[in-house]
PDB file of N, CA, C and O in Angstrom, chain B, residues numbered from 101:
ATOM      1  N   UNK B 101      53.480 211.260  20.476  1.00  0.00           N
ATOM      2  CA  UNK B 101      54.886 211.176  20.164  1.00  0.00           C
ATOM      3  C   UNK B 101      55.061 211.187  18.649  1.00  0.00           C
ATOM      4  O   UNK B 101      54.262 210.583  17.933  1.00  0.00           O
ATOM      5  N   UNK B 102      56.148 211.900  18.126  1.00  0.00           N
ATOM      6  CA  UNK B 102      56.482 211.736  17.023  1.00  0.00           C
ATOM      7  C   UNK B 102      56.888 210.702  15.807  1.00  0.00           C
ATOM      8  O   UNK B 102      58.068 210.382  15.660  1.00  0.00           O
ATOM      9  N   UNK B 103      56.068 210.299  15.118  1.00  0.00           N
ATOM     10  CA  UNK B 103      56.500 209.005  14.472  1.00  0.00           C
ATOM     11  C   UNK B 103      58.043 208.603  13.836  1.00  0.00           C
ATOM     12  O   UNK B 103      58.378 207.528  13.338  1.00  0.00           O
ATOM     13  N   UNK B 104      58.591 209.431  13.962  1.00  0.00           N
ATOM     14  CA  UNK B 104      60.143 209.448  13.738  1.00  0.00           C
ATOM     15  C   UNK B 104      60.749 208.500  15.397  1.00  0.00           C
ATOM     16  O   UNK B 104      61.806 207.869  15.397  1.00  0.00           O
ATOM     17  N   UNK B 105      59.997 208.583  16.430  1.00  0.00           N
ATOM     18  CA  UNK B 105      60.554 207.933  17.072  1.00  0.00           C
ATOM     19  C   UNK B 105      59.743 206.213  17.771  1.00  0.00           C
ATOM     20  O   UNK B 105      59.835 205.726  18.899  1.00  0.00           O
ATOM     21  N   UNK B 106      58.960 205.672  16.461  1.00  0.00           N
ATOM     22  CA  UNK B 106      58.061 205.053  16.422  1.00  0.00           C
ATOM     23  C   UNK B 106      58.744 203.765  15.052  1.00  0.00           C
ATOM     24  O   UNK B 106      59.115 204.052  13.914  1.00  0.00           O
ATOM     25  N   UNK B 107      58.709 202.522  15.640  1.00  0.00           N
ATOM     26  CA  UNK B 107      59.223 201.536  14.801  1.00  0.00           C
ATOM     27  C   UNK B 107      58.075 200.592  14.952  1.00  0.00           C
ATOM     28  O   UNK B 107      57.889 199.783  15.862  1.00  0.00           O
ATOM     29  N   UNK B 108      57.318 200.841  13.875  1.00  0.00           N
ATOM     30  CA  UNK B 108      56.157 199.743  13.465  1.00  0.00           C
ATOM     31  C   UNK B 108      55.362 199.759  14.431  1.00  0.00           C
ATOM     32  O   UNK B 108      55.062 198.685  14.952  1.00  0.00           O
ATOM     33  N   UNK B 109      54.824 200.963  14.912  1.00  0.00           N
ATOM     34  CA  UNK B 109      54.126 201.266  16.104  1.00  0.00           C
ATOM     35  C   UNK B 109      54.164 200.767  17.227  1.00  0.00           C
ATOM     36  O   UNK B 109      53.264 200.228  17.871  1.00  0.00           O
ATOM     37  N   UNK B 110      55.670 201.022  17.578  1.00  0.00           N
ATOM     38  CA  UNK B 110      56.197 200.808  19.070  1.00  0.00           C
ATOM     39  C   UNK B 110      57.388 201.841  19.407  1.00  0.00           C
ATOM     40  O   UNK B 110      58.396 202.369  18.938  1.00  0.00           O
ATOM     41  N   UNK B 111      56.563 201.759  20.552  1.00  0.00           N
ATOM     42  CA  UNK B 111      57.466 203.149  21.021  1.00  0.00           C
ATOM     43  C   UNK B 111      59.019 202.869  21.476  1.00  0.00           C
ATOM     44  O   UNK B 111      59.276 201.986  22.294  1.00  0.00           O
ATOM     45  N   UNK B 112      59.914 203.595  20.951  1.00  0.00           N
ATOM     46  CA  UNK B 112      61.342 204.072  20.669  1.00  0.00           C
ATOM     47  C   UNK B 112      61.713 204.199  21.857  1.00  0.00           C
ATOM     48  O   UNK B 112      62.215 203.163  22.291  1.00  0.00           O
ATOM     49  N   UNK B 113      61.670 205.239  22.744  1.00  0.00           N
ATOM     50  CA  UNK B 113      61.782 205.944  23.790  1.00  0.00           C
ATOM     51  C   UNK B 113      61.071 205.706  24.890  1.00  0.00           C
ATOM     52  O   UNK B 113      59.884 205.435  24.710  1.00  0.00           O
ATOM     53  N   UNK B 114      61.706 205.750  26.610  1.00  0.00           N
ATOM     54  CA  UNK B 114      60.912 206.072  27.336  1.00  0.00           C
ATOM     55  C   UNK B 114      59.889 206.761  27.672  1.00  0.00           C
ATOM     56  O   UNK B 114      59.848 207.446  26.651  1.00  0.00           O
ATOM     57  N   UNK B 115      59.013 207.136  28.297  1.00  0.00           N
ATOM     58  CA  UNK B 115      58.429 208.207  28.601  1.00  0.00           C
ATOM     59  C   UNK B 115      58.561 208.863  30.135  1.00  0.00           C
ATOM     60  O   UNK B 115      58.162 209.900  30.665  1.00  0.00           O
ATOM     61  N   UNK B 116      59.192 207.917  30.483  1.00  0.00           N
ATOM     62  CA  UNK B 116      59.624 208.582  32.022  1.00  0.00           C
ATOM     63  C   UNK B 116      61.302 209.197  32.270  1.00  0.00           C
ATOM     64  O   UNK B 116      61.723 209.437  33.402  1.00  0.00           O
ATOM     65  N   UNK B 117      62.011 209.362  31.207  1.00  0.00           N
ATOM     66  CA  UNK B 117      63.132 210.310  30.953  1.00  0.00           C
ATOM     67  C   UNK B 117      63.451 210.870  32.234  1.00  0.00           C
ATOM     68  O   UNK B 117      62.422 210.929  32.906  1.00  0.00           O
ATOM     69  N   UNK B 118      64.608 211.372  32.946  1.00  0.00           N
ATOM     70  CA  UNK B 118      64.054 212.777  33.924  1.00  0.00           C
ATOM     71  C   UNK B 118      65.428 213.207  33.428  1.00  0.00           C
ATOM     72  O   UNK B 118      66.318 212.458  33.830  1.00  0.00           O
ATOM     73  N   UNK B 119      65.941 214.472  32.467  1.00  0.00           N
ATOM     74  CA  UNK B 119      67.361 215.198  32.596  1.00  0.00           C
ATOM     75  C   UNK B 119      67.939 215.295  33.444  1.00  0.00           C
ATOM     76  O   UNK B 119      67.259 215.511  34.447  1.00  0.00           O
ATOM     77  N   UNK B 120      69.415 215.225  33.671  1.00  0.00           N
ATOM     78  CA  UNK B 120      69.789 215.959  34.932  1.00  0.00           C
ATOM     79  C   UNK B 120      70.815 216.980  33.904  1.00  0.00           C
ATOM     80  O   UNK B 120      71.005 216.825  32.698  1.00  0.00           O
ATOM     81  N   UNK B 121      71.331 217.940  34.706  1.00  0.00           N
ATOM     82  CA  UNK B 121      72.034 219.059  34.287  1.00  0.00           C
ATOM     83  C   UNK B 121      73.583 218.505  34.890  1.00  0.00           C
ATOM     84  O   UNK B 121      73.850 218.000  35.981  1.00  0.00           O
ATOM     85  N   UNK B 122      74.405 218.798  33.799  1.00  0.00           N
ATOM     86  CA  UNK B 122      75.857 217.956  33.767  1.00  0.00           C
ATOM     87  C   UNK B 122      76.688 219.339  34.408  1.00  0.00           C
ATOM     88  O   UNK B 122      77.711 219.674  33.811  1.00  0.00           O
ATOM     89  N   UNK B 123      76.354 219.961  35.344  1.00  0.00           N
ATOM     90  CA  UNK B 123      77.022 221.034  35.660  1.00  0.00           C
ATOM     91  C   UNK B 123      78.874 220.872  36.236  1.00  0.00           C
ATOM     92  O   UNK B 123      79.217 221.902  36.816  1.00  0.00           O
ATOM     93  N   UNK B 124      79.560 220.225  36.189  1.00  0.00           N
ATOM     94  CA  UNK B 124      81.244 219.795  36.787  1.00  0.00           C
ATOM     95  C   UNK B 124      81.973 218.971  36.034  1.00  0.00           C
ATOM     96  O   UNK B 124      81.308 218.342  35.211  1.00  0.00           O
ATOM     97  N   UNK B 125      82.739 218.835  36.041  1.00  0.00           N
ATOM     98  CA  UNK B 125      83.393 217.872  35.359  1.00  0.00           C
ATOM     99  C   UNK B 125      83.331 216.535  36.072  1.00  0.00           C
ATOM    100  O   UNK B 125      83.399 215.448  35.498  1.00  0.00           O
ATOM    101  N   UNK B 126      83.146 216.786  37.857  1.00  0.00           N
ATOM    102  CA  UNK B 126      82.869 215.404  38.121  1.00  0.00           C
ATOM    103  C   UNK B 126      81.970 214.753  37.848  1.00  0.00           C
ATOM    104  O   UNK B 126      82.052 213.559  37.560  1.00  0.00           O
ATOM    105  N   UNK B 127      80.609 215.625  37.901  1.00  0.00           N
ATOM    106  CA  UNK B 127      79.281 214.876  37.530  1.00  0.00           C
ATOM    107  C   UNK B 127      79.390 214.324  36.086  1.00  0.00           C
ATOM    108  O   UNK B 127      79.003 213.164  35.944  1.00  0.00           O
ATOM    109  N   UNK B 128      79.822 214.924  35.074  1.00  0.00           N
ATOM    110  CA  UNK B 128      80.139 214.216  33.652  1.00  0.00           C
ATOM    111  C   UNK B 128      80.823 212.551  33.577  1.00  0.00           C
ATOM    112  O   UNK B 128      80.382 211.517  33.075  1.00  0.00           O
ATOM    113  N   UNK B 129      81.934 212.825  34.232  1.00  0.00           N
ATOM    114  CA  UNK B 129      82.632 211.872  34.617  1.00  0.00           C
ATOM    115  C   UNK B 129      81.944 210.474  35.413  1.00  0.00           C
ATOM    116  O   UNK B 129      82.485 209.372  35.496  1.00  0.00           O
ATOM    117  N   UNK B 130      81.157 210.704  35.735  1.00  0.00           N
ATOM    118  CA  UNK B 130      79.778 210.060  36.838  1.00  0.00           C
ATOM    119  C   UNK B 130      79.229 209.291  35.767  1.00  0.00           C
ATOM    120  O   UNK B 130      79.206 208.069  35.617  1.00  0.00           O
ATOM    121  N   UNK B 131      78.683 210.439  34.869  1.00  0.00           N
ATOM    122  CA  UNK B 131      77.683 209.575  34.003  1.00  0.00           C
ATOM    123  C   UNK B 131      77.892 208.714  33.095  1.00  0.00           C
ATOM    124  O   UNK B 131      77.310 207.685  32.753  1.00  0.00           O
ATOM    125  N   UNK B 132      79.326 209.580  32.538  1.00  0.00           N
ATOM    126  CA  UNK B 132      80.126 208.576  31.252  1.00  0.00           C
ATOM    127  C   UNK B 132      80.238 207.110  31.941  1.00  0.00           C
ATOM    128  O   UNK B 132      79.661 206.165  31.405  1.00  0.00           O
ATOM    129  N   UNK B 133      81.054 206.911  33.243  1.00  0.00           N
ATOM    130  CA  UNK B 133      81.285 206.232  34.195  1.00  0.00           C
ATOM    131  C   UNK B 133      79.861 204.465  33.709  1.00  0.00           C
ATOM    132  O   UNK B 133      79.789 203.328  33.242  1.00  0.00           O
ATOM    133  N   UNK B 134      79.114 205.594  34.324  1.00  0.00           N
ATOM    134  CA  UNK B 134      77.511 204.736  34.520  1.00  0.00           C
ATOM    135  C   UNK B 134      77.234 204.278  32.940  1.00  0.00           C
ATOM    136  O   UNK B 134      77.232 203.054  32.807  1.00  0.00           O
ATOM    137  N   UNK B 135      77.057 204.858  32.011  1.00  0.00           N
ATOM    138  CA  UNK B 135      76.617 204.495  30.145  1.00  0.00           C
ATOM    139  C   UNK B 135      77.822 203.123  30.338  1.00  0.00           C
ATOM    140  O   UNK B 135      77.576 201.921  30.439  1.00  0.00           O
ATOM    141  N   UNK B 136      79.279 203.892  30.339  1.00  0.00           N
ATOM    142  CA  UNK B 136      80.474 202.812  29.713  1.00  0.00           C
ATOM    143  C   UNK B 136      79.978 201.413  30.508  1.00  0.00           C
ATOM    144  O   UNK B 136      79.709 200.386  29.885  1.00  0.00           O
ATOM    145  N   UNK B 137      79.902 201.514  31.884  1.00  0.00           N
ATOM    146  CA  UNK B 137      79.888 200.133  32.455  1.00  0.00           C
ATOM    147  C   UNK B 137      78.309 199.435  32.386  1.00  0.00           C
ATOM    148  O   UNK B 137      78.278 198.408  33.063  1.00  0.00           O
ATOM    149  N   UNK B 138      77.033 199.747  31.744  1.00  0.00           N
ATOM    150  CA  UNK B 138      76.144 199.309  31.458  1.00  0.00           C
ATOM    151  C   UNK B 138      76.526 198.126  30.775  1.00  0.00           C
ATOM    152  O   UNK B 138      76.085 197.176  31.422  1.00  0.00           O
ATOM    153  N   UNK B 139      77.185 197.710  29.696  1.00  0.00           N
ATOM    154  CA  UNK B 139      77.128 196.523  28.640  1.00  0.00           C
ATOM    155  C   UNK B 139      77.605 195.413  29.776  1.00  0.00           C
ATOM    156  O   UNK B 139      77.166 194.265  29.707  1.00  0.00           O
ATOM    157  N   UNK B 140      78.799 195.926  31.138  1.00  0.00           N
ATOM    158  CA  UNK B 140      79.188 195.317  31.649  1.00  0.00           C
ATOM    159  C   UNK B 140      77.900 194.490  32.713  1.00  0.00           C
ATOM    160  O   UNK B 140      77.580 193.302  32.672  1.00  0.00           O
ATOM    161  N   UNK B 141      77.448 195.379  33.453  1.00  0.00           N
ATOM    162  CA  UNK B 141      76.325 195.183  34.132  1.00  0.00           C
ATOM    163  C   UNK B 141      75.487 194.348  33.712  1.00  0.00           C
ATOM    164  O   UNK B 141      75.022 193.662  34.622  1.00  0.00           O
ATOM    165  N   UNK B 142      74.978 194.048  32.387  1.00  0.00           N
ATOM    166  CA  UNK B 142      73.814 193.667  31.464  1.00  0.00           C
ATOM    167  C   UNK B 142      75.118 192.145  31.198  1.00  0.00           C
ATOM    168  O   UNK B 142      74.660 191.344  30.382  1.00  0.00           O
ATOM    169  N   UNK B 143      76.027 191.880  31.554  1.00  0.00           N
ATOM    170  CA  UNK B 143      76.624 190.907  30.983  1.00  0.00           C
ATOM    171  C   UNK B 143      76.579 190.522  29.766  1.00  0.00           C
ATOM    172  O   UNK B 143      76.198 189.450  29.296  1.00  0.00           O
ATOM    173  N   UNK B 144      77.063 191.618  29.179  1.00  0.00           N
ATOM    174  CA  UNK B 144      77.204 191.831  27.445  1.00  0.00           C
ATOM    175  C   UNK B 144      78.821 191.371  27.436  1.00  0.00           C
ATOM    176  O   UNK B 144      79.346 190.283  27.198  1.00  0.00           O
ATOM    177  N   UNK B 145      79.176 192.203  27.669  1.00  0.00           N
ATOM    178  CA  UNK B 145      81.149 191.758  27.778  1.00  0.00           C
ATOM    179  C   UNK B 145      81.332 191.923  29.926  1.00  0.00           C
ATOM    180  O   UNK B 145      80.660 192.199  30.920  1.00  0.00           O
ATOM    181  N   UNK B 146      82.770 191.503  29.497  1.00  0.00           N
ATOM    182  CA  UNK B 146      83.639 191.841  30.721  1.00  0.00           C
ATOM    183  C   UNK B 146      83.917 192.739  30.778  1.00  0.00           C
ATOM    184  O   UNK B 146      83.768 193.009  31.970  1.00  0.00           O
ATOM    185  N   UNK B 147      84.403 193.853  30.138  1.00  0.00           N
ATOM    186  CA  UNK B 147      84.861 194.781  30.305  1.00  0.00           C
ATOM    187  C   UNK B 147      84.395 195.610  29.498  1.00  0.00           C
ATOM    188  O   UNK B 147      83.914 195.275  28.415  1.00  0.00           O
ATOM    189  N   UNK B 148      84.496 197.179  30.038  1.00  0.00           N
ATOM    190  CA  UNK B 148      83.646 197.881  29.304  1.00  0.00           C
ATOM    191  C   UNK B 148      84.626 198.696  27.999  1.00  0.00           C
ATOM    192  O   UNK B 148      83.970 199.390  27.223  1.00  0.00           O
ATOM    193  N   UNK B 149      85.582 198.642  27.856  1.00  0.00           N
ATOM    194  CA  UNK B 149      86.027 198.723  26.537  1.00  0.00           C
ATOM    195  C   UNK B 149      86.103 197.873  25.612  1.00  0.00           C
ATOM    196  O   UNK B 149      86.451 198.260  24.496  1.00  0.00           O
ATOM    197  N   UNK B 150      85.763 196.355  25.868  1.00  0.00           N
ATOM    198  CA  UNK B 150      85.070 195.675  24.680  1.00  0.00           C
ATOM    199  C   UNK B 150      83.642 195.868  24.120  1.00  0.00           C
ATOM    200  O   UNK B 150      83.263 195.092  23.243  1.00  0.00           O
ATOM    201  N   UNK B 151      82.763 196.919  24.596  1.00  0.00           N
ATOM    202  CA  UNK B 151      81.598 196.910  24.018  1.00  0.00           C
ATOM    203  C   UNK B 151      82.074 197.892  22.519  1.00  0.00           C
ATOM    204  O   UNK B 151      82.875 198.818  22.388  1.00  0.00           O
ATOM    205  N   UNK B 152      81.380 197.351  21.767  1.00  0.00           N
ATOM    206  CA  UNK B 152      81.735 197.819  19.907  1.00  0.00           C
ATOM    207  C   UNK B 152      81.453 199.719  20.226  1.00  0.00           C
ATOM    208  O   UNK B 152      82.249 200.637  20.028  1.00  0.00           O
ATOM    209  N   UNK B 153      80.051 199.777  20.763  1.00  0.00           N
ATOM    210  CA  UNK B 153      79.567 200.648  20.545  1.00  0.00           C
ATOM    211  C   UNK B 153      80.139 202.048  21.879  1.00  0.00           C
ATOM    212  O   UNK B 153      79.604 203.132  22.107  1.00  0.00           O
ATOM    213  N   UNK B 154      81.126 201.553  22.387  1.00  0.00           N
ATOM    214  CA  UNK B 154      80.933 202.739  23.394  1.00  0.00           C
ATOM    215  C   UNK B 154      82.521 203.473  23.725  1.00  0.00           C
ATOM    216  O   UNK B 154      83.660 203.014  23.636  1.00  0.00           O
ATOM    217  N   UNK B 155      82.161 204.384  24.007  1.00  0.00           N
ATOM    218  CA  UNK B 155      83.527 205.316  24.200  1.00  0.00           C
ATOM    219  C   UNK B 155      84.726 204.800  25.127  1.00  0.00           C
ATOM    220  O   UNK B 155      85.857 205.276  25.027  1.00  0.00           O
ATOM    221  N   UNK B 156      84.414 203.855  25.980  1.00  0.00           N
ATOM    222  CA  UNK B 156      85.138 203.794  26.839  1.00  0.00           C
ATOM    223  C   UNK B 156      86.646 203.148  26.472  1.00  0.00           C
ATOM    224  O   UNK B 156      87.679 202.962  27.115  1.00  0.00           O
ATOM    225  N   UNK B 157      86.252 202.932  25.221  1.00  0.00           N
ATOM    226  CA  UNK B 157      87.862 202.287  24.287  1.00  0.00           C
ATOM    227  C   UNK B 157      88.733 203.780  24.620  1.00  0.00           C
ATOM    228  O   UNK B 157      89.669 204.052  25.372  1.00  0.00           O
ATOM    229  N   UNK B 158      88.057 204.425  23.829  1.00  0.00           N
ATOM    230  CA  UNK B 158      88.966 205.621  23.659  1.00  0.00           C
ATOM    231  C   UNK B 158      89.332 206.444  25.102  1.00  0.00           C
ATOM    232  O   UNK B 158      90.270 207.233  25.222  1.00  0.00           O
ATOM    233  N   UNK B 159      88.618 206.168  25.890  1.00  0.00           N
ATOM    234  CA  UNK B 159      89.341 206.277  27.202  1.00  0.00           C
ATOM    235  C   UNK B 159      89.638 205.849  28.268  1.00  0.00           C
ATOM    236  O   UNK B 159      89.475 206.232  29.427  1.00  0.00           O
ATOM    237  N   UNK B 160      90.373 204.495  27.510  1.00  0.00           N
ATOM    238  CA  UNK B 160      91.390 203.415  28.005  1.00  0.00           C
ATOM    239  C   UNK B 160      92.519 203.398  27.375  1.00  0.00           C
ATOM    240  O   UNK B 160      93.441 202.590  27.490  1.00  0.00           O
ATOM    241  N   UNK B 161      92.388 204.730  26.397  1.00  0.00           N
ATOM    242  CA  UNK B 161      94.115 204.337  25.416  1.00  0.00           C
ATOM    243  C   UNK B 161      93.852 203.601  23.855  1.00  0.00           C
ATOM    244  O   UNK B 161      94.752 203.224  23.104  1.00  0.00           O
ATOM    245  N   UNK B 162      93.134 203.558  23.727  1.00  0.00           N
ATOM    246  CA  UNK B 162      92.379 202.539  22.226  1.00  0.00           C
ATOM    247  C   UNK B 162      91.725 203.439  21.632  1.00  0.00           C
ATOM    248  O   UNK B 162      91.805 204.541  22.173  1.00  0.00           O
ATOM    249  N   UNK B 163      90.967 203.366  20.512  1.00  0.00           N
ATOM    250  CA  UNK B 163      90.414 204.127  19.436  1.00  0.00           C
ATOM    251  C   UNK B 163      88.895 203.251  19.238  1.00  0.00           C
ATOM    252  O   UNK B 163      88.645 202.065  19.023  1.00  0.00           O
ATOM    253  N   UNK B 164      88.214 204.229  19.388  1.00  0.00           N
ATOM    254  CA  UNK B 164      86.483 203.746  18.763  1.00  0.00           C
ATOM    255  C   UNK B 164      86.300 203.676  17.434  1.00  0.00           C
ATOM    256  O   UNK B 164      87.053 203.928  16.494  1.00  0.00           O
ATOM    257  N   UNK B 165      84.890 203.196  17.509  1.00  0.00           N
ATOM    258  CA  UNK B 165      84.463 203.512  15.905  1.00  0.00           C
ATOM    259  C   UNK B 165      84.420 205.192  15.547  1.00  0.00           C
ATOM    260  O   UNK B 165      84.643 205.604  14.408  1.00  0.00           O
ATOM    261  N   UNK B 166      84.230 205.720  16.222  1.00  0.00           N
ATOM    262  CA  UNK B 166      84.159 207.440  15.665  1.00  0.00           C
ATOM    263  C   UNK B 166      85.070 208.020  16.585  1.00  0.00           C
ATOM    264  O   UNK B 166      85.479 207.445  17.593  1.00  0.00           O
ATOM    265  N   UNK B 167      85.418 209.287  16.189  1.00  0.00           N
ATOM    266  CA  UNK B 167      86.421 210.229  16.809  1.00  0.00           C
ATOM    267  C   UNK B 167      85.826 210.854  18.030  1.00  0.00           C
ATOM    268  O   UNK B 167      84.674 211.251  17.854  1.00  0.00           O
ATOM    269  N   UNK B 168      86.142 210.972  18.789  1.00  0.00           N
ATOM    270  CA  UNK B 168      85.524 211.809  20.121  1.00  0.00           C
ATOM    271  C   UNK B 168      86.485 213.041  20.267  1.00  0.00           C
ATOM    272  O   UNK B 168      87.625 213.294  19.877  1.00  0.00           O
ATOM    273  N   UNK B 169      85.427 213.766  21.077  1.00  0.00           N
ATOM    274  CA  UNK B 169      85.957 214.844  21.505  1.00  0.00           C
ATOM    275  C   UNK B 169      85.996 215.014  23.385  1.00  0.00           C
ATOM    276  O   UNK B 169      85.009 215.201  24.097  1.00  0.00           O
ATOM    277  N   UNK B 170      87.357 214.888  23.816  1.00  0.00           N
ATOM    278  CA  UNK B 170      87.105 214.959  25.010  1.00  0.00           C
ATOM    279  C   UNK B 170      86.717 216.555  26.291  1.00  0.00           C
ATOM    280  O   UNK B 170      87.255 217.655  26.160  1.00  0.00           O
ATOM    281  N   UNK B 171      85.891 216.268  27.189  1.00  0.00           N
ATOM    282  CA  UNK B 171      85.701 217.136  27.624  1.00  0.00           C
ATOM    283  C   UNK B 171      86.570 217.903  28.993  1.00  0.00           C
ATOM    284  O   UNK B 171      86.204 218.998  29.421  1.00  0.00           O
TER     285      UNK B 171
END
């Protein structure tokens, strides 16, 4: 693995990854779905537009830290 993805010789990344191909708008919708409500799951916040880091502000009507582009 590339040491760019290596922090004090520990690995960054999984190694068991598997892609899937985002072919619909529903399947997109699926996944965003699954990322946004992780912090919730992990009992980080209640809700998944209070996590700092994730889009789901901006599509609840609120504004993130960065601009998105919707699909």
């Amino acid at each position: 693995m590339s040491s760019k993805y290596k922090f004090n010789n520990k690995q960054f990344c999984q190694h068991n990854n598997k892609p899937i191909e985002l072919w619909n708008a529903s399947v997109i919708d699926q996944k965003a779905d699954y990322l946004h409500n992780n912090p919730v799951a992990s009992g980080l916040v209640n809700e998944a537009w209070h996590w700092k880091y994730s889009s789901a502000i901006d599509y609840s009507g609120g504004t993130g830290l960065i601009e998105i582009q919707y699909l």
